[in-house]
Amino acid sequence: MTRFALTVVRHGETRLNKEKIIQGQGVDAPISETGLKQAAAAGLFLNNVKFTHIFSSDLTRTKQTVHGILEKNKFCRDMTVKYDSRLRERKYGVAESRALSELRAMAKAAGEECPAFTPPGGETLDQVKMRGKDFFEFLCQLILKEAGQKEQFSPGTPSNCLETSLAEIFPLGKNYASKFNSDSGTPELVASVLVVSHGAYMKSLFNYFLTDLKCSLPATVSESELMSVSPNTGISLFIINFEKGMEAKPTIQCVCMNLHDHLSGVTETH
């Protein structure tokens, strides 16, 4: 069995997030002062986590956020970030740069509701899901290939440190703790991946995990959390298990979804 951890973080707040203006892919706004503070807070929260791979959407708001997170990390400060256009936000076509209320009005006029409504020039939910599926399958193939080559990710450091660094900060609970115990017979993590992306995209990706891959959820995650978009710099952690390489679908365990405890000390900058 091959296991790896996937930590997914939404970008920090932009001024347009606050004003409820749709950015999508066409409006490439930077993060605000508040967003910079959120990224730093997420970085401090994750500062002891040893990541082996780092991916980010190639839009400005995610680039700035991943940089803010890595600045605070003890182990990954100088790691190379791979920017991937498959991690971009959903494309909203003619609705980009318009208020969210306008998108809702467009949907209503078409006899539909958000988020199922696709504005002219925008991506359908299925298209966003296929981008997420494509990225996830690429990631799984990459990790399995590297694990097959038995590459040593952290020279001089046993890989169980990947587990320990996650177990120190995430709400793993008693049932989960046993899986992080090397005596339990569960193999150690071969990789710990950080992905920084966008709200609607992450919601689509998580829905794919739940619906198609039958991801198991902790009891603490409510249905409303599943339906909601992650707050800015919300953090979600999944453990991906492969029993027999890529032939079988992976089993996915959600440890936490849209965690935002790290934001309690962040004050808004007006």
PDB file of C-alpha atoms in Angstrom:
ATOM      1  CA  MET A   1       0.000   0.000   0.000  1.00  0.00           C
ATOM      2  CA  THR A   2       1.177   3.510  -0.855  1.00  0.00           C
ATOM      3  CA  ARG A   3      -0.035   6.463   1.206  1.00  0.00           C
ATOM      4  CA  PHE A   4       0.440  10.200   0.841  1.00  0.00           C
ATOM      5  CA  ALA A   5      -0.964  13.339   2.450  1.00  0.00           C
ATOM      6  CA  LEU A   6      -2.655  16.125   0.488  1.00  0.00           C
ATOM      7  CA  THR A   7      -3.049  19.535   2.144  1.00  0.00           C
ATOM      8  CA  VAL A   8      -5.209  21.976   0.155  1.00  0.00           C
ATOM      9  CA  VAL A   9      -5.291  25.692   1.039  1.00  0.00           C
ATOM     10  CA  ARG A  10      -7.418  28.464  -0.462  1.00  0.00           C
ATOM     11  CA  HIS A  11      -5.655  31.729  -1.325  1.00  0.00           C
ATOM     12  CA  GLY A  12      -5.722  34.775   0.979  1.00  0.00           C
ATOM     13  CA  GLU A  13      -8.412  37.423   0.690  1.00  0.00           C
ATOM     14  CA  THR A  14      -8.368  39.934  -2.173  1.00  0.00           C
ATOM     15  CA  ARG A  15     -10.165  43.277  -2.102  1.00  0.00           C
ATOM     16  CA  LEU A  16     -12.597  41.852  -4.660  1.00  0.00           C
ATOM     17  CA  ASN A  17     -13.382  38.847  -2.420  1.00  0.00           C
ATOM     18  CA  LYS A  18     -14.402  41.304   0.267  1.00  0.00           C
ATOM     19  CA  GLU A  19     -16.512  43.310  -2.186  1.00  0.00           C
ATOM     20  CA  LYS A  20     -18.105  40.098  -3.573  1.00  0.00           C
ATOM     21  CA  ILE A  21     -16.832  40.735  -7.106  1.00  0.00           C
ATOM     22  CA  ILE A  22     -16.272  37.658  -9.280  1.00  0.00           C
ATOM     23  CA  GLN A  23     -12.627  37.189 -10.293  1.00  0.00           C
ATOM     24  CA  GLY A  24     -12.558  33.785 -11.964  1.00  0.00           C
ATOM     25  CA  GLN A  25      -9.532  33.538 -14.243  1.00  0.00           C
ATOM     26  CA  GLY A  26      -9.809  36.852 -16.054  1.00  0.00           C
ATOM     27  CA  VAL A  27      -9.434  39.218 -13.074  1.00  0.00           C
ATOM     28  CA  ASP A  28      -5.966  38.555 -11.654  1.00  0.00           C
ATOM     29  CA  ALA A  29      -6.134  40.627  -8.460  1.00  0.00           C
ATOM     30  CA  PRO A  30      -3.411  40.521  -5.788  1.00  0.00           C
ATOM     31  CA  ILE A  31      -4.231  39.632  -2.192  1.00  0.00           C
ATOM     32  CA  SER A  32      -5.015  42.482   0.209  1.00  0.00           C
ATOM     33  CA  GLU A  33      -3.253  43.433   3.469  1.00  0.00           C
ATOM     34  CA  THR A  34      -5.720  41.124   5.223  1.00  0.00           C
ATOM     35  CA  GLY A  35      -4.895  38.390   2.692  1.00  0.00           C
ATOM     36  CA  LEU A  36      -1.167  38.769   3.391  1.00  0.00           C
ATOM     37  CA  LYS A  37      -1.855  38.397   7.128  1.00  0.00           C
ATOM     38  CA  GLN A  38      -3.987  35.309   6.459  1.00  0.00           C
ATOM     39  CA  ALA A  39      -1.230  33.724   4.357  1.00  0.00           C
ATOM     40  CA  ALA A  40       1.329  34.416   7.105  1.00  0.00           C
ATOM     41  CA  ALA A  41      -1.055  32.925   9.713  1.00  0.00           C
ATOM     42  CA  ALA A  42      -1.544  29.798   7.578  1.00  0.00           C
ATOM     43  CA  GLY A  43       2.241  29.605   7.177  1.00  0.00           C
ATOM     44  CA  LEU A  44       2.784  29.785  10.943  1.00  0.00           C
ATOM     45  CA  PHE A  45       0.146  27.088  11.472  1.00  0.00           C
ATOM     46  CA  LEU A  46       1.903  24.832   8.934  1.00  0.00           C
ATOM     47  CA  ASN A  47       5.465  25.879   9.795  1.00  0.00           C
ATOM     48  CA  ASN A  48       6.521  22.456  11.106  1.00  0.00           C
ATOM     49  CA  VAL A  49       4.949  20.441   8.300  1.00  0.00           C
ATOM     50  CA  LYS A  50       7.462  18.835   5.960  1.00  0.00           C
ATOM     51  CA  PHE A  51       6.068  19.062   2.441  1.00  0.00           C
ATOM     52  CA  THR A  52       7.692  17.035  -0.326  1.00  0.00           C
ATOM     53  CA  HIS A  53       5.798  18.610  -3.253  1.00  0.00           C
ATOM     54  CA  ILE A  54       4.250  22.066  -3.634  1.00  0.00           C
ATOM     55  CA  PHE A  55       1.735  23.030  -6.322  1.00  0.00           C
ATOM     56  CA  SER A  56      -0.172  26.261  -6.855  1.00  0.00           C
ATOM     57  CA  SER A  57      -2.544  27.819  -9.343  1.00  0.00           C
ATOM     58  CA  ASP A  58      -0.636  30.223 -11.585  1.00  0.00           C
ATOM     59  CA  LEU A  59      -2.831  33.242 -10.716  1.00  0.00           C
ATOM     60  CA  THR A  60      -1.404  36.109  -8.657  1.00  0.00           C
ATOM     61  CA  ARG A  61      -3.534  35.575  -5.542  1.00  0.00           C
ATOM     62  CA  THR A  62      -2.420  31.946  -5.168  1.00  0.00           C
ATOM     63  CA  LYS A  63       1.221  32.689  -6.005  1.00  0.00           C
ATOM     64  CA  GLN A  64       1.348  35.339  -3.266  1.00  0.00           C
ATOM     65  CA  THR A  65      -0.361  33.009  -0.794  1.00  0.00           C
ATOM     66  CA  VAL A  66       1.940  30.035  -1.361  1.00  0.00           C
ATOM     67  CA  HIS A  67       4.935  32.378  -1.033  1.00  0.00           C
ATOM     68  CA  GLY A  68       3.510  33.715   2.264  1.00  0.00           C
ATOM     69  CA  ILE A  69       3.047  30.167   3.578  1.00  0.00           C
ATOM     70  CA  LEU A  70       6.532  28.970   2.582  1.00  0.00           C
ATOM     71  CA  GLU A  71       8.228  32.043   4.081  1.00  0.00           C
ATOM     72  CA  LYS A  72       7.169  30.770   7.510  1.00  0.00           C
ATOM     73  CA  ASN A  73       8.016  27.092   6.941  1.00  0.00           C
ATOM     74  CA  LYS A  74      11.077  25.659   8.686  1.00  0.00           C
ATOM     75  CA  PHE A  75      11.752  23.024   6.026  1.00  0.00           C
ATOM     76  CA  CYS A  76      10.306  24.183   2.712  1.00  0.00           C
ATOM     77  CA  ARG A  77      11.300  27.840   2.425  1.00  0.00           C
ATOM     78  CA  ASP A  78      13.524  27.259  -0.595  1.00  0.00           C
ATOM     79  CA  MET A  79      11.466  24.562  -2.296  1.00  0.00           C
ATOM     80  CA  THR A  80      10.380  25.028  -5.890  1.00  0.00           C
ATOM     81  CA  VAL A  81       6.675  25.664  -6.395  1.00  0.00           C
ATOM     82  CA  LYS A  82       5.131  24.086  -9.486  1.00  0.00           C
ATOM     83  CA  TYR A  83       2.507  26.422 -10.943  1.00  0.00           C
ATOM     84  CA  ASP A  84      -0.277  24.539 -12.701  1.00  0.00           C
ATOM     85  CA  SER A  85      -3.090  26.114 -14.733  1.00  0.00           C
ATOM     86  CA  ARG A  86      -5.317  23.112 -13.885  1.00  0.00           C
ATOM     87  CA  LEU A  87      -5.557  24.559 -10.358  1.00  0.00           C
ATOM     88  CA  ARG A  88      -7.034  27.883 -11.535  1.00  0.00           C
ATOM     89  CA  GLU A  89     -10.393  29.165 -10.355  1.00  0.00           C
ATOM     90  CA  ARG A  90     -13.527  28.355 -12.339  1.00  0.00           C
ATOM     91  CA  LYS A  91     -13.830  30.555 -15.416  1.00  0.00           C
ATOM     92  CA  TYR A  92     -16.947  32.754 -15.191  1.00  0.00           C
ATOM     93  CA  GLY A  93     -16.875  34.306 -18.672  1.00  0.00           C
ATOM     94  CA  VAL A  94     -18.936  37.506 -18.995  1.00  0.00           C
ATOM     95  CA  ALA A  95     -19.629  37.516 -15.217  1.00  0.00           C
ATOM     96  CA  GLU A  96     -15.960  38.119 -14.336  1.00  0.00           C
ATOM     97  CA  SER A  97     -15.382  41.554 -12.753  1.00  0.00           C
ATOM     98  CA  ARG A  98     -19.119  41.777 -11.980  1.00  0.00           C
ATOM     99  CA  ALA A  99     -20.815  41.555  -8.588  1.00  0.00           C
ATOM    100  CA  LEU A 100     -21.925  38.143  -7.333  1.00  0.00           C
ATOM    101  CA  SER A 101     -25.459  39.555  -7.145  1.00  0.00           C
ATOM    102  CA  GLU A 102     -25.308  40.147 -10.924  1.00  0.00           C
ATOM    103  CA  LEU A 103     -24.328  36.520 -11.541  1.00  0.00           C
ATOM    104  CA  ARG A 104     -27.276  35.399  -9.416  1.00  0.00           C
ATOM    105  CA  ALA A 105     -29.588  37.699 -11.399  1.00  0.00           C
ATOM    106  CA  MET A 106     -28.228  36.268 -14.683  1.00  0.00           C
ATOM    107  CA  ALA A 107     -28.894  32.748 -13.397  1.00  0.00           C
ATOM    108  CA  LYS A 108     -32.414  33.655 -12.315  1.00  0.00           C
ATOM    109  CA  ALA A 109     -33.156  35.211 -15.710  1.00  0.00           C
ATOM    110  CA  ALA A 110     -32.047  31.947 -17.324  1.00  0.00           C
ATOM    111  CA  GLY A 111     -34.323  29.970 -14.987  1.00  0.00           C
ATOM    112  CA  GLU A 112     -31.328  28.450 -13.175  1.00  0.00           C
ATOM    113  CA  GLU A 113     -29.513  28.805  -9.868  1.00  0.00           C
ATOM    114  CA  CYS A 114     -25.896  29.290  -8.863  1.00  0.00           C
ATOM    115  CA  PRO A 115     -23.537  27.495  -8.914  1.00  0.00           C
ATOM    116  CA  ALA A 116     -25.052  25.211 -11.603  1.00  0.00           C
ATOM    117  CA  PHE A 117     -25.591  28.186 -13.934  1.00  0.00           C
ATOM    118  CA  THR A 118     -22.829  28.738 -16.496  1.00  0.00           C
ATOM    119  CA  PRO A 119     -22.476  32.343 -17.737  1.00  0.00           C
ATOM    120  CA  PRO A 120     -21.635  32.830 -21.450  1.00  0.00           C
ATOM    121  CA  GLY A 121     -17.933  32.105 -21.916  1.00  0.00           C
ATOM    122  CA  GLY A 122     -17.698  30.377 -18.529  1.00  0.00           C
ATOM    123  CA  GLU A 123     -16.852  26.819 -17.513  1.00  0.00           C
ATOM    124  CA  THR A 124     -19.550  24.327 -16.605  1.00  0.00           C
ATOM    125  CA  LEU A 125     -19.267  22.545 -13.245  1.00  0.00           C
ATOM    126  CA  ASP A 126     -18.403  19.363 -15.165  1.00  0.00           C
ATOM    127  CA  GLN A 127     -15.514  21.106 -16.916  1.00  0.00           C
ATOM    128  CA  VAL A 128     -14.134  22.332 -13.585  1.00  0.00           C
ATOM    129  CA  LYS A 129     -14.517  18.821 -12.151  1.00  0.00           C
ATOM    130  CA  MET A 130     -12.610  17.337 -15.111  1.00  0.00           C
ATOM    131  CA  ARG A 131      -9.733  19.763 -14.531  1.00  0.00           C
ATOM    132  CA  GLY A 132      -9.626  18.700 -10.877  1.00  0.00           C
ATOM    133  CA  LYS A 133      -9.776  15.004 -11.798  1.00  0.00           C
ATOM    134  CA  ASP A 134      -7.015  15.498 -14.358  1.00  0.00           C
ATOM    135  CA  PHE A 135      -4.732  17.212 -11.836  1.00  0.00           C
ATOM    136  CA  PHE A 136      -5.454  14.637  -9.113  1.00  0.00           C
ATOM    137  CA  GLU A 137      -4.737  11.684 -11.408  1.00  0.00           C
ATOM    138  CA  PHE A 138      -1.503  13.350 -12.564  1.00  0.00           C
ATOM    139  CA  LEU A 139      -0.526  13.858  -8.898  1.00  0.00           C
ATOM    140  CA  CYS A 140      -1.270  10.223  -7.984  1.00  0.00           C
ATOM    141  CA  GLN A 141       0.769   8.947 -10.935  1.00  0.00           C
ATOM    142  CA  LEU A 142       3.671  11.210  -9.965  1.00  0.00           C
ATOM    143  CA  ILE A 143       3.699  10.046  -6.327  1.00  0.00           C
ATOM    144  CA  LEU A 144       3.320   6.359  -7.232  1.00  0.00           C
ATOM    145  CA  LYS A 145       6.103   6.592  -9.811  1.00  0.00           C
ATOM    146  CA  GLU A 146       8.436   8.259  -7.318  1.00  0.00           C
ATOM    147  CA  ALA A 147       7.511   5.760  -4.606  1.00  0.00           C
ATOM    148  CA  GLY A 148       8.247   2.975  -7.086  1.00  0.00           C
ATOM    149  CA  GLN A 149      11.674   4.427  -7.695  1.00  0.00           C
ATOM    150  CA  LYS A 150      12.119   4.515  -3.892  1.00  0.00           C
ATOM    151  CA  GLU A 151      13.429   8.051  -3.990  1.00  0.00           C
ATOM    152  CA  GLN A 152      14.533   9.470  -0.667  1.00  0.00           C
ATOM    153  CA  PHE A 153      12.557  12.703  -0.311  1.00  0.00           C
ATOM    154  CA  SER A 154      14.225  13.999   2.841  1.00  0.00           C
ATOM    155  CA  PRO A 155      17.882  12.939   3.001  1.00  0.00           C
ATOM    156  CA  GLY A 156      18.834  11.895   6.518  1.00  0.00           C
ATOM    157  CA  THR A 157      15.249  12.177   7.708  1.00  0.00           C
ATOM    158  CA  PRO A 158      13.010   9.128   8.045  1.00  0.00           C
ATOM    159  CA  SER A 159       9.739   9.515   6.169  1.00  0.00           C
ATOM    160  CA  ASN A 160       7.672   8.982   9.311  1.00  0.00           C
ATOM    161  CA  CYS A 161       8.574  12.608  10.109  1.00  0.00           C
ATOM    162  CA  LEU A 162       6.046  13.499   7.414  1.00  0.00           C
ATOM    163  CA  GLU A 163       3.370  11.807   9.529  1.00  0.00           C
ATOM    164  CA  THR A 164       4.559  13.243  12.816  1.00  0.00           C
ATOM    165  CA  SER A 165       4.635  16.811  11.526  1.00  0.00           C
ATOM    166  CA  LEU A 166       0.987  16.514  10.422  1.00  0.00           C
ATOM    167  CA  ALA A 167      -0.174  14.702  13.559  1.00  0.00           C
ATOM    168  CA  GLU A 168       1.135  17.554  15.713  1.00  0.00           C
ATOM    169  CA  ILE A 169      -1.341  20.095  14.340  1.00  0.00           C
ATOM    170  CA  PHE A 170      -4.307  18.409  12.697  1.00  0.00           C
ATOM    171  CA  PRO A 171      -7.355  17.097  14.610  1.00  0.00           C
ATOM    172  CA  LEU A 172      -6.655  13.465  13.874  1.00  0.00           C
ATOM    173  CA  GLY A 173      -8.661  12.042  16.791  1.00  0.00           C
ATOM    174  CA  LYS A 174      -8.216   8.717  18.567  1.00  0.00           C
ATOM    175  CA  ASN A 175      -9.403   6.545  15.692  1.00  0.00           C
ATOM    176  CA  TYR A 176      -7.072   8.268  13.329  1.00  0.00           C
ATOM    177  CA  ALA A 177      -4.107   8.390  15.669  1.00  0.00           C
ATOM    178  CA  SER A 178      -3.660   4.627  15.393  1.00  0.00           C
ATOM    179  CA  LYS A 179      -3.109   5.028  11.659  1.00  0.00           C
ATOM    180  CA  PHE A 180      -0.223   7.355  12.403  1.00  0.00           C
ATOM    181  CA  ASN A 181       1.283   4.775  14.716  1.00  0.00           C
ATOM    182  CA  SER A 182       4.058   2.810  13.040  1.00  0.00           C
ATOM    183  CA  ASP A 183       3.166  -0.226  15.186  1.00  0.00           C
ATOM    184  CA  SER A 184      -0.265  -0.463  13.566  1.00  0.00           C
ATOM    185  CA  GLY A 185       1.166  -1.998  10.407  1.00  0.00           C
ATOM    186  CA  THR A 186       0.075   0.962   8.274  1.00  0.00           C
ATOM    187  CA  PRO A 187       2.885   2.002   5.916  1.00  0.00           C
ATOM    188  CA  GLU A 188       4.427   5.418   6.358  1.00  0.00           C
ATOM    189  CA  LEU A 189       3.538   8.317   4.097  1.00  0.00           C
ATOM    190  CA  VAL A 190       5.685   8.445   0.979  1.00  0.00           C
ATOM    191  CA  ALA A 191       4.889  12.119   0.307  1.00  0.00           C
ATOM    192  CA  SER A 192       3.215  15.191   1.780  1.00  0.00           C
ATOM    193  CA  VAL A 193       1.783  17.507  -0.891  1.00  0.00           C
ATOM    194  CA  LEU A 194       0.720  21.145  -0.508  1.00  0.00           C
ATOM    195  CA  VAL A 195      -1.729  22.606  -3.043  1.00  0.00           C
ATOM    196  CA  VAL A 196      -2.852  26.255  -3.044  1.00  0.00           C
ATOM    197  CA  SER A 197      -5.953  26.950  -5.111  1.00  0.00           C
ATOM    198  CA  HIS A 198      -9.355  28.712  -5.222  1.00  0.00           C
ATOM    199  CA  GLY A 199     -12.758  28.479  -3.542  1.00  0.00           C
ATOM    200  CA  ALA A 200     -15.062  27.227  -6.318  1.00  0.00           C
ATOM    201  CA  TYR A 201     -12.344  24.939  -7.703  1.00  0.00           C
ATOM    202  CA  MET A 202     -11.678  23.381  -4.284  1.00  0.00           C
ATOM    203  CA  LYS A 203     -15.391  22.837  -3.707  1.00  0.00           C
ATOM    204  CA  SER A 204     -15.551  21.005  -7.046  1.00  0.00           C
ATOM    205  CA  LEU A 205     -12.443  18.919  -6.262  1.00  0.00           C
ATOM    206  CA  PHE A 206     -13.751  17.934  -2.817  1.00  0.00           C
ATOM    207  CA  ASN A 207     -17.097  17.032  -4.366  1.00  0.00           C
ATOM    208  CA  TYR A 208     -15.234  14.735  -6.780  1.00  0.00           C
ATOM    209  CA  PHE A 209     -13.460  13.091  -3.816  1.00  0.00           C
ATOM    210  CA  LEU A 210     -16.765  12.561  -2.013  1.00  0.00           C
ATOM    211  CA  THR A 211     -19.031  11.578  -4.897  1.00  0.00           C
ATOM    212  CA  ASP A 212     -16.747   9.666  -7.253  1.00  0.00           C
ATOM    213  CA  LEU A 213     -14.029   8.374  -4.921  1.00  0.00           C
ATOM    214  CA  LYS A 214     -16.278   7.856  -1.851  1.00  0.00           C
ATOM    215  CA  CYS A 215     -13.989   9.820   0.459  1.00  0.00           C
ATOM    216  CA  SER A 216     -14.614   9.071   4.145  1.00  0.00           C
ATOM    217  CA  LEU A 217     -15.307  12.047   6.397  1.00  0.00           C
ATOM    218  CA  PRO A 218     -14.626  12.795  10.049  1.00  0.00           C
ATOM    219  CA  ALA A 219     -17.737  13.008  12.235  1.00  0.00           C
ATOM    220  CA  THR A 220     -16.934  16.676  12.888  1.00  0.00           C
ATOM    221  CA  VAL A 221     -17.623  17.703   9.265  1.00  0.00           C
ATOM    222  CA  SER A 222     -21.241  18.756   8.788  1.00  0.00           C
ATOM    223  CA  GLU A 223     -23.239  18.733   5.562  1.00  0.00           C
ATOM    224  CA  SER A 224     -23.225  22.546   5.505  1.00  0.00           C
ATOM    225  CA  GLU A 225     -19.414  22.511   5.533  1.00  0.00           C
ATOM    226  CA  LEU A 226     -19.444  20.158   2.554  1.00  0.00           C
ATOM    227  CA  MET A 227     -21.685  22.541   0.651  1.00  0.00           C
ATOM    228  CA  SER A 228     -19.836  25.726   1.578  1.00  0.00           C
ATOM    229  CA  VAL A 229     -16.860  27.394  -0.065  1.00  0.00           C
ATOM    230  CA  SER A 230     -13.671  27.411   2.006  1.00  0.00           C
ATOM    231  CA  PRO A 231     -12.868  30.670   3.816  1.00  0.00           C
ATOM    232  CA  ASN A 232      -9.745  32.460   2.594  1.00  0.00           C
ATOM    233  CA  THR A 233      -6.699  30.335   3.606  1.00  0.00           C
ATOM    234  CA  GLY A 234      -9.022  27.586   4.850  1.00  0.00           C
ATOM    235  CA  ILE A 235      -7.015  24.343   5.139  1.00  0.00           C
ATOM    236  CA  SER A 236      -8.186  20.837   4.228  1.00  0.00           C
ATOM    237  CA  LEU A 237      -6.200  17.628   4.738  1.00  0.00           C
ATOM    238  CA  PHE A 238      -6.724  14.289   2.997  1.00  0.00           C
ATOM    239  CA  ILE A 239      -4.836  10.998   3.269  1.00  0.00           C
ATOM    240  CA  ILE A 240      -4.731   9.135  -0.052  1.00  0.00           C
ATOM    241  CA  ASN A 241      -4.253   5.336   0.014  1.00  0.00           C
ATOM    242  CA  PHE A 242      -3.386   3.112  -2.946  1.00  0.00           C
ATOM    243  CA  GLU A 243      -3.707  -0.626  -2.343  1.00  0.00           C
ATOM    244  CA  LYS A 244      -2.431  -1.800  -5.742  1.00  0.00           C
ATOM    245  CA  GLY A 245      -0.961   1.086  -7.677  1.00  0.00           C
ATOM    246  CA  MET A 246      -3.042   2.976 -10.243  1.00  0.00           C
ATOM    247  CA  GLU A 247      -5.130  -0.075 -11.281  1.00  0.00           C
ATOM    248  CA  ALA A 248      -7.609   0.497  -8.464  1.00  0.00           C
ATOM    249  CA  LYS A 249      -9.218   3.739  -7.337  1.00  0.00           C
ATOM    250  CA  PRO A 250      -7.545   5.215  -4.277  1.00  0.00           C
ATOM    251  CA  THR A 251      -9.313   5.329  -0.932  1.00  0.00           C
ATOM    252  CA  ILE A 252      -9.395   8.833   0.491  1.00  0.00           C
ATOM    253  CA  GLN A 253      -9.770   9.855   4.099  1.00  0.00           C
ATOM    254  CA  CYS A 254     -10.630  13.462   4.933  1.00  0.00           C
ATOM    255  CA  VAL A 255      -8.962  14.516   8.183  1.00  0.00           C
ATOM    256  CA  CYS A 256     -10.385  18.049   8.192  1.00  0.00           C
ATOM    257  CA  MET A 257     -12.134  20.366   5.776  1.00  0.00           C
ATOM    258  CA  ASN A 258     -11.904  24.171   5.537  1.00  0.00           C
ATOM    259  CA  LEU A 259     -10.101  24.457   8.889  1.00  0.00           C
ATOM    260  CA  HIS A 260      -9.602  28.115   9.818  1.00  0.00           C
ATOM    261  CA  ASP A 261      -8.482  28.095  13.475  1.00  0.00           C
ATOM    262  CA  HIS A 262      -5.286  29.904  12.452  1.00  0.00           C
ATOM    263  CA  LEU A 263      -7.329  33.005  11.490  1.00  0.00           C
ATOM    264  CA  SER A 264      -8.627  33.737  14.999  1.00  0.00           C
ATOM    265  CA  GLY A 265      -5.841  36.273  15.634  1.00  0.00           C
ATOM    266  CA  VAL A 266      -5.984  37.908  12.173  1.00  0.00           C
ATOM    267  CA  THR A 267      -7.511  41.395  12.232  1.00  0.00           C
ATOM    268  CA  GLU A 268      -9.003  42.881   9.093  1.00  0.00           C
ATOM    269  CA  THR A 269      -7.189  45.764   7.463  1.00  0.00           C
ATOM    270  CA  HIS A 270      -9.583  48.312   6.059  1.00  0.00           C
TER     271      HIS A 270
END
